[in-house]
PDB file of C-alpha atoms in Angstrom:
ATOM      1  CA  UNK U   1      73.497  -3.929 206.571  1.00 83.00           C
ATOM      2  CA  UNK U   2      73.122  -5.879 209.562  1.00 85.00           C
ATOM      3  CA  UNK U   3      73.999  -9.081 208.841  1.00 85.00           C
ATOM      4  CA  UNK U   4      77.153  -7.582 207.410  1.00 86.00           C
ATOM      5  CA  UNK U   5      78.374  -5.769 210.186  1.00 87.00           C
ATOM      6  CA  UNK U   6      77.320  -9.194 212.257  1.00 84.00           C
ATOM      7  CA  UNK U   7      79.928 -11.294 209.343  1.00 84.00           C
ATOM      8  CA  UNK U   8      83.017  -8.177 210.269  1.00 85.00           C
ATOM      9  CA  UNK U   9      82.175  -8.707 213.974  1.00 85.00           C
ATOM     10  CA  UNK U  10      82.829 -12.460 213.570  1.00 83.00           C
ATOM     11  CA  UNK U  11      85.932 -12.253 211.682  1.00 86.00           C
ATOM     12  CA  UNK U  12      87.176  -9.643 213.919  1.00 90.00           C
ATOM     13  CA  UNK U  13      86.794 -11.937 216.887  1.00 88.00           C
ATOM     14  CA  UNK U  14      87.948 -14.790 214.979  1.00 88.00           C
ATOM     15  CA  UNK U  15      91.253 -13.173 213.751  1.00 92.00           C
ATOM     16  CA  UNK U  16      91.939 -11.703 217.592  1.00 93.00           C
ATOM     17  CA  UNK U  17      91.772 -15.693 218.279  1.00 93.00           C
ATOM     18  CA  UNK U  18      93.982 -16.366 216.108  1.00 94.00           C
ATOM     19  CA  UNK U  19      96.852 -13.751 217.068  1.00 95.00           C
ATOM     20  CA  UNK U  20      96.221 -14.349 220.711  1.00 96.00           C
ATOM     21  CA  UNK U  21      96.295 -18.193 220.094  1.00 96.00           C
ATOM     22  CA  UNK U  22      99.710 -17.584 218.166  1.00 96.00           C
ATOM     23  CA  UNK U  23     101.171 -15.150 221.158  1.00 96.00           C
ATOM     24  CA  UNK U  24     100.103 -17.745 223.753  1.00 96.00           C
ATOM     25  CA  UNK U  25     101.726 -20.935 222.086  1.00 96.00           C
ATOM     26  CA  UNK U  26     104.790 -18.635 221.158  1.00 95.00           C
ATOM     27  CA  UNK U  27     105.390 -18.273 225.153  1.00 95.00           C
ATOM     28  CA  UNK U  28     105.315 -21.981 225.645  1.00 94.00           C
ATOM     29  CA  UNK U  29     108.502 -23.506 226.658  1.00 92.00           C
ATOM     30  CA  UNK U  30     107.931 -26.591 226.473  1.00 93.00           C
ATOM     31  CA  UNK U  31     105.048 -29.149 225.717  1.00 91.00           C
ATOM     32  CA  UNK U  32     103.344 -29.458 229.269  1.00 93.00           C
ATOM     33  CA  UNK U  33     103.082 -25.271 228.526  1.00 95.00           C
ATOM     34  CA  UNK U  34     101.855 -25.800 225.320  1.00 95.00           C
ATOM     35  CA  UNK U  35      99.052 -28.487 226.966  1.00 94.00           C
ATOM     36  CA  UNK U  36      98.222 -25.551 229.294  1.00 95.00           C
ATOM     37  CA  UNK U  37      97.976 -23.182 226.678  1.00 96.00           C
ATOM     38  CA  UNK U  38      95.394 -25.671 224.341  1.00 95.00           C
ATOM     39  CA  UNK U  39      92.990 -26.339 227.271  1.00 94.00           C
ATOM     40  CA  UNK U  40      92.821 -22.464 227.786  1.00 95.00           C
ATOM     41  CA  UNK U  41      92.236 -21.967 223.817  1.00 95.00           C
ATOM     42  CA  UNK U  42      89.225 -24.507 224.327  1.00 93.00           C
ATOM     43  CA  UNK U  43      87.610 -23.160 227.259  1.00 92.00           C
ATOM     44  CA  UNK U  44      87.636 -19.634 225.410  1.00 91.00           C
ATOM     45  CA  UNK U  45      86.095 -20.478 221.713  1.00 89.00           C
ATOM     46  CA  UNK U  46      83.702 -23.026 223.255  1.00 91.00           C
ATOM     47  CA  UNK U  47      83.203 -23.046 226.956  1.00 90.00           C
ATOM     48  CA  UNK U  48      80.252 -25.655 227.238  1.00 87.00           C
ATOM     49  CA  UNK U  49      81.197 -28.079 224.543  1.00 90.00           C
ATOM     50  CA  UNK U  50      82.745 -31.678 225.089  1.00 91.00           C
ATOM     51  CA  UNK U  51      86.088 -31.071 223.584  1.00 94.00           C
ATOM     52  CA  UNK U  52      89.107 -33.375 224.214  1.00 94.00           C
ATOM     53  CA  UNK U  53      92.634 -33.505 222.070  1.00 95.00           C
ATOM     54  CA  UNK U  54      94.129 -37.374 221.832  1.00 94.00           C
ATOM     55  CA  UNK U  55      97.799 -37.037 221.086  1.00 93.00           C
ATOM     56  CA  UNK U  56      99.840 -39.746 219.777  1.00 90.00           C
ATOM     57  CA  UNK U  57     102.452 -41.794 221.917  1.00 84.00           C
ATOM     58  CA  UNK U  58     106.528 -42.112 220.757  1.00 79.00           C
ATOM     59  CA  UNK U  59     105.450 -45.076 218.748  1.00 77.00           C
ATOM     60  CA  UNK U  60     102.696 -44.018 216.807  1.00 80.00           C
ATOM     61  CA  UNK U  61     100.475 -46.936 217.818  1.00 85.00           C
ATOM     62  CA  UNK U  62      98.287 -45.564 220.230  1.00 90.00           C
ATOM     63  CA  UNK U  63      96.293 -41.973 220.957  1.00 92.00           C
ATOM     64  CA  UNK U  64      96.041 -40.761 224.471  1.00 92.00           C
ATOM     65  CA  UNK U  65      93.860 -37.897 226.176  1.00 92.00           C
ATOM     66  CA  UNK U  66      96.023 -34.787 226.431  1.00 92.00           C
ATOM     67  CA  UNK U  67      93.558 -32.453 226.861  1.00 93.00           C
ATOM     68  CA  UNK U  68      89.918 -32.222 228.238  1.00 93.00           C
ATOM     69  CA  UNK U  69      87.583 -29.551 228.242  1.00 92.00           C
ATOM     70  CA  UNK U  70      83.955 -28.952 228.978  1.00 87.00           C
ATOM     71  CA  UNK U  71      81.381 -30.163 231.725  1.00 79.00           C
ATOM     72  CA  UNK U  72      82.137 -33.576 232.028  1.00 80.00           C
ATOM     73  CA  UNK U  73      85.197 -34.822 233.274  1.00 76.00           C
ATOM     74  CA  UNK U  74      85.983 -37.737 230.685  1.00 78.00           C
ATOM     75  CA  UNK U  75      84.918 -35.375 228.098  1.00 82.00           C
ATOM     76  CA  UNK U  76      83.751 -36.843 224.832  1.00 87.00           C
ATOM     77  CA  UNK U  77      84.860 -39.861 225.124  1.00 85.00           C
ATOM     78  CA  UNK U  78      86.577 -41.355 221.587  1.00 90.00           C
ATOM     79  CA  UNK U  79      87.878 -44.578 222.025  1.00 89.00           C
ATOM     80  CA  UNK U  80      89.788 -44.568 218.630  1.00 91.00           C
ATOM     81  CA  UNK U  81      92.708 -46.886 220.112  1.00 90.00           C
ATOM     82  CA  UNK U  82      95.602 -45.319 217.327  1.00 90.00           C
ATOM     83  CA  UNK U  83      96.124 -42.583 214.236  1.00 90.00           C
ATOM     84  CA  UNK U  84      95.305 -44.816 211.657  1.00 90.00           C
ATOM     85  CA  UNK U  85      91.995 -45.815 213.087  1.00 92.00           C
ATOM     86  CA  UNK U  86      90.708 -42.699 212.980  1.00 94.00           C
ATOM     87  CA  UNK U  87      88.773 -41.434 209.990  1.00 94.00           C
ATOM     88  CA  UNK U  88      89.711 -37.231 210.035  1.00 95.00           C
ATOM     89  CA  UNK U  89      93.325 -38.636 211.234  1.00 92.00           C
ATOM     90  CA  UNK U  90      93.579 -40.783 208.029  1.00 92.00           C
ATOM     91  CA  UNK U  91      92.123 -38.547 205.935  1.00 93.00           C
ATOM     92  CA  UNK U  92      93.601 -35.634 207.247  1.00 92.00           C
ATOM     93  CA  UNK U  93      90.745 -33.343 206.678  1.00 95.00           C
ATOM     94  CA  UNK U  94      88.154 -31.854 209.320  1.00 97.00           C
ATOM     95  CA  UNK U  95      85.311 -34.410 209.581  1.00 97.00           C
ATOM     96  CA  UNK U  96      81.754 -33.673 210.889  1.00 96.00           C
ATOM     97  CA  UNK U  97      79.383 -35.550 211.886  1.00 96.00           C
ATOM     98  CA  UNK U  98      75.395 -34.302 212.380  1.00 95.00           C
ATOM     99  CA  UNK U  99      74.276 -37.503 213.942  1.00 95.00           C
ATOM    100  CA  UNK U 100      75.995 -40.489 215.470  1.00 95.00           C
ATOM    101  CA  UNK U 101      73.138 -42.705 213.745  1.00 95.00           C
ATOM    102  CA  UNK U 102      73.729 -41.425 210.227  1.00 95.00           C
ATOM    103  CA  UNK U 103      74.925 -44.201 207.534  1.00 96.00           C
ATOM    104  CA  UNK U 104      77.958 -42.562 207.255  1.00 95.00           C
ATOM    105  CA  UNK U 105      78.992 -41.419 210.682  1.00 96.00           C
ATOM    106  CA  UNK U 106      81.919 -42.651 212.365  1.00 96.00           C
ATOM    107  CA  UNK U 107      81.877 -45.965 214.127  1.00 95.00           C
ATOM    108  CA  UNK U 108      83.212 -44.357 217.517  1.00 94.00           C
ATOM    109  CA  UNK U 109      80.459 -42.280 217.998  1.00 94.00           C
ATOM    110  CA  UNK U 110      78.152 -45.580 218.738  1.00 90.00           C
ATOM    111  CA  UNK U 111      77.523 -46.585 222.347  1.00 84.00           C
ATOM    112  CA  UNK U 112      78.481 -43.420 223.973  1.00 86.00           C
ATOM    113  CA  UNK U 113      76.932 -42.734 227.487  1.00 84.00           C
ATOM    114  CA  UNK U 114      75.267 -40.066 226.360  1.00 84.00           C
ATOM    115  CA  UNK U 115      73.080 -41.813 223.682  1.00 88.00           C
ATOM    116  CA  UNK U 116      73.281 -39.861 220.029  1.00 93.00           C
ATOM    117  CA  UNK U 117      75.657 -37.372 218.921  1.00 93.00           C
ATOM    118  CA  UNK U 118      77.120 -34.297 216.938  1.00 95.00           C
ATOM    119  CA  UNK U 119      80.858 -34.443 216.849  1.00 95.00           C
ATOM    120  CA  UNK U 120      83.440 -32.534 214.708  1.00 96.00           C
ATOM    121  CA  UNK U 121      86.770 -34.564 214.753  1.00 96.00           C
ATOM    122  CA  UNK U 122      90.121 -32.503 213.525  1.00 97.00           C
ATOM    123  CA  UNK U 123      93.262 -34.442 212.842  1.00 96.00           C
ATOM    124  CA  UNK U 124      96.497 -32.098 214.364  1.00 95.00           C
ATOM    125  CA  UNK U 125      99.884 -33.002 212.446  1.00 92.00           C
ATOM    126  CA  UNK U 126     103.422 -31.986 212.624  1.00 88.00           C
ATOM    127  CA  UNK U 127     105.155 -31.668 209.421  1.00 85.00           C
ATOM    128  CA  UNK U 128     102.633 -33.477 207.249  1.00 86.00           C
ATOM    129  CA  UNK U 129     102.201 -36.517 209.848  1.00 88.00           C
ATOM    130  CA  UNK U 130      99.127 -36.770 212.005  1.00 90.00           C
ATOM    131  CA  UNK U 131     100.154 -37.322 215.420  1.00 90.00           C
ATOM    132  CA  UNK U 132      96.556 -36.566 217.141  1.00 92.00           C
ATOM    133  CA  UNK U 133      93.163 -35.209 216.734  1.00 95.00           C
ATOM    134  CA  UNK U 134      90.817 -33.027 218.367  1.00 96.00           C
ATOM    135  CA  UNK U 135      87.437 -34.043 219.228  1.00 94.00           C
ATOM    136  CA  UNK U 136      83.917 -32.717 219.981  1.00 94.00           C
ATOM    137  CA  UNK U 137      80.781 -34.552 220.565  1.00 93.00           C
ATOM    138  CA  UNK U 138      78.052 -33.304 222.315  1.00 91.00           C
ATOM    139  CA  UNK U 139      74.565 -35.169 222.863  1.00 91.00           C
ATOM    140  CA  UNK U 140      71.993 -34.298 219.596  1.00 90.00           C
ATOM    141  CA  UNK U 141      70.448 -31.593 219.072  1.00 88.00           C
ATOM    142  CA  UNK U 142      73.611 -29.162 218.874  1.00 86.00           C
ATOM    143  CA  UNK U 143      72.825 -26.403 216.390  1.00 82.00           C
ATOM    144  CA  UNK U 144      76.493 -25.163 216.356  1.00 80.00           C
ATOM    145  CA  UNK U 145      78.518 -28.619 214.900  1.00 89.00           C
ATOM    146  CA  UNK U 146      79.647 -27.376 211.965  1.00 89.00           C
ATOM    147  CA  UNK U 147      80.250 -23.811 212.976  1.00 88.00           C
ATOM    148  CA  UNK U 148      82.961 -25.045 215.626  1.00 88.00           C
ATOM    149  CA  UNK U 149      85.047 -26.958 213.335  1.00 93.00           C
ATOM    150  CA  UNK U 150      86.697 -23.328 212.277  1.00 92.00           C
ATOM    151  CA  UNK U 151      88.004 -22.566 215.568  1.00 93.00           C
ATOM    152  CA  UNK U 152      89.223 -26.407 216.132  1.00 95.00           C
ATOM    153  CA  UNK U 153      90.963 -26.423 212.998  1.00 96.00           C
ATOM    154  CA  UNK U 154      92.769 -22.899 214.201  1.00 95.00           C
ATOM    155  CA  UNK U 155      93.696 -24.492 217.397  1.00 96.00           C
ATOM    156  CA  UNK U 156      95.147 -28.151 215.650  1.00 96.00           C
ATOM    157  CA  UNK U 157      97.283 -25.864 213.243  1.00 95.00           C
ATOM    158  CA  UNK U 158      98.797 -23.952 215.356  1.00 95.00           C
ATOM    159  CA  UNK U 159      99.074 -26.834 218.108  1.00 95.00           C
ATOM    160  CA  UNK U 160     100.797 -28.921 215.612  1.00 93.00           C
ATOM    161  CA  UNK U 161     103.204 -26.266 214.565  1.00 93.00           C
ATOM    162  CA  UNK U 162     104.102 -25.209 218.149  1.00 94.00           C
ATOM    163  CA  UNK U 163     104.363 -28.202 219.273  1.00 91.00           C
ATOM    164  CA  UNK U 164     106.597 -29.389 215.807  1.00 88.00           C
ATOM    165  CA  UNK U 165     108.749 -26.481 216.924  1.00 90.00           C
ATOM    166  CA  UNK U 166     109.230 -27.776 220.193  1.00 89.00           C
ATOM    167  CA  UNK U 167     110.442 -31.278 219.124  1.00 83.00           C
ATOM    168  CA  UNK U 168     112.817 -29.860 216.557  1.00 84.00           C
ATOM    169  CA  UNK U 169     114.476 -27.915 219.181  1.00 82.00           C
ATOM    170  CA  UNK U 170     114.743 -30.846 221.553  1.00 77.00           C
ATOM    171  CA  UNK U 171     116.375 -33.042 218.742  1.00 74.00           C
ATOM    172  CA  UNK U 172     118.527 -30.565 217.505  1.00 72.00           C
ATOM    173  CA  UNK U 173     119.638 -29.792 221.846  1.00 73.00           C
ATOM    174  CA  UNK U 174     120.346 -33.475 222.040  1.00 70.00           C
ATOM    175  CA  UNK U 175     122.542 -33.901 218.617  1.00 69.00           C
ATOM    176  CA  UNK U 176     124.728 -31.019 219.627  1.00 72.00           C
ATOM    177  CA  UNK U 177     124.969 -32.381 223.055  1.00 72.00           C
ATOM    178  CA  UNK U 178     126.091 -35.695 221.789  1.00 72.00           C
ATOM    179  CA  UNK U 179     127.760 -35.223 218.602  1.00 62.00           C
ATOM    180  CA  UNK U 180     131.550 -34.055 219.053  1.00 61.00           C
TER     181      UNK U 180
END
């Protein structure tokens, strides 16, 4: 049938992500790469979405923009200050959201410039620990919310295991460079 061939066609595509995704981060160096590499991922699965990833500092405390992608320049714009003010980071489970003015939507989405929104937030975590999150929003109506949180969540996974790669091969560089 039809719809059938439609559901192959969309796993297909989903699956070349995936391997592609995988190749790219595996040819990242280093993190700046792997930033490079993310913002390319976005720009492929959904070029006219308000996507942006917010990636933990050293101490844990606060989240910073890595990564925007999209039409506007600020992109989404969470202003969850730290990990453990964010609901899908605490949680550590894909959250979506239909409308910024449901009873349970997430405080952040208020009083964004753009009035109401849809926004799928994904936490990304290294080793078990959330260190960031990725984060649509796009002004209401967006038909496509939920659908978008599978290719997020492909990109945080494998984001968080590149880049947990990375930063065990930097630690492991400096021990043997300063242990006798």
């Amino acid at each position: 049938s039809f719809a059938r061939e439609r559901e192959l066609g969309i796993e297909a595509r989903r699956r070349e992500f995936e391997t592609r995704l995988a190749n790219a981060l595996e040819m990242a160096e280093n993190e700046e790469q792997v930033m490079i590499v993310a913002g390319r991922a976005l720009r492929h699965v959904l070029p006219q979405a308000s996507v942006e990833l917010l990636l933990a500092d050293n101490s844990h405390a606060h989240l910073q923009r890595a990564i925007v992608s999209g039409a506007s320049p600020t992109g989404p714009g969470c202003h969850v200050e730290s990990p453990d003010r964010c609901v899908a980071s605490r949680r550590g489970q894909t959250q979506v959201f239909d409308d910024s003015d449901a009873l349970d939507a997430c405080p952040y989405l208020e009083h964004r410039s753009y009035g109401r929104c849809a926004a799928v937030c994904v936490p990304v975590s290294i080793m078990g620990r959330t260190v960031g999150v990725v984060h649509r929003a796009d002004p209401l109506p967006v038909d496509d919310i939920a659908r978008s949180a599978r290719p997020l969540e492909v990109l945080a996974n494998q984001l968080g295991a590149r880049l947990g790669m990375l930063r065990v091969m930097i630690e492991s560089q400096l021990q043997a460079s300063t242990d006798p």
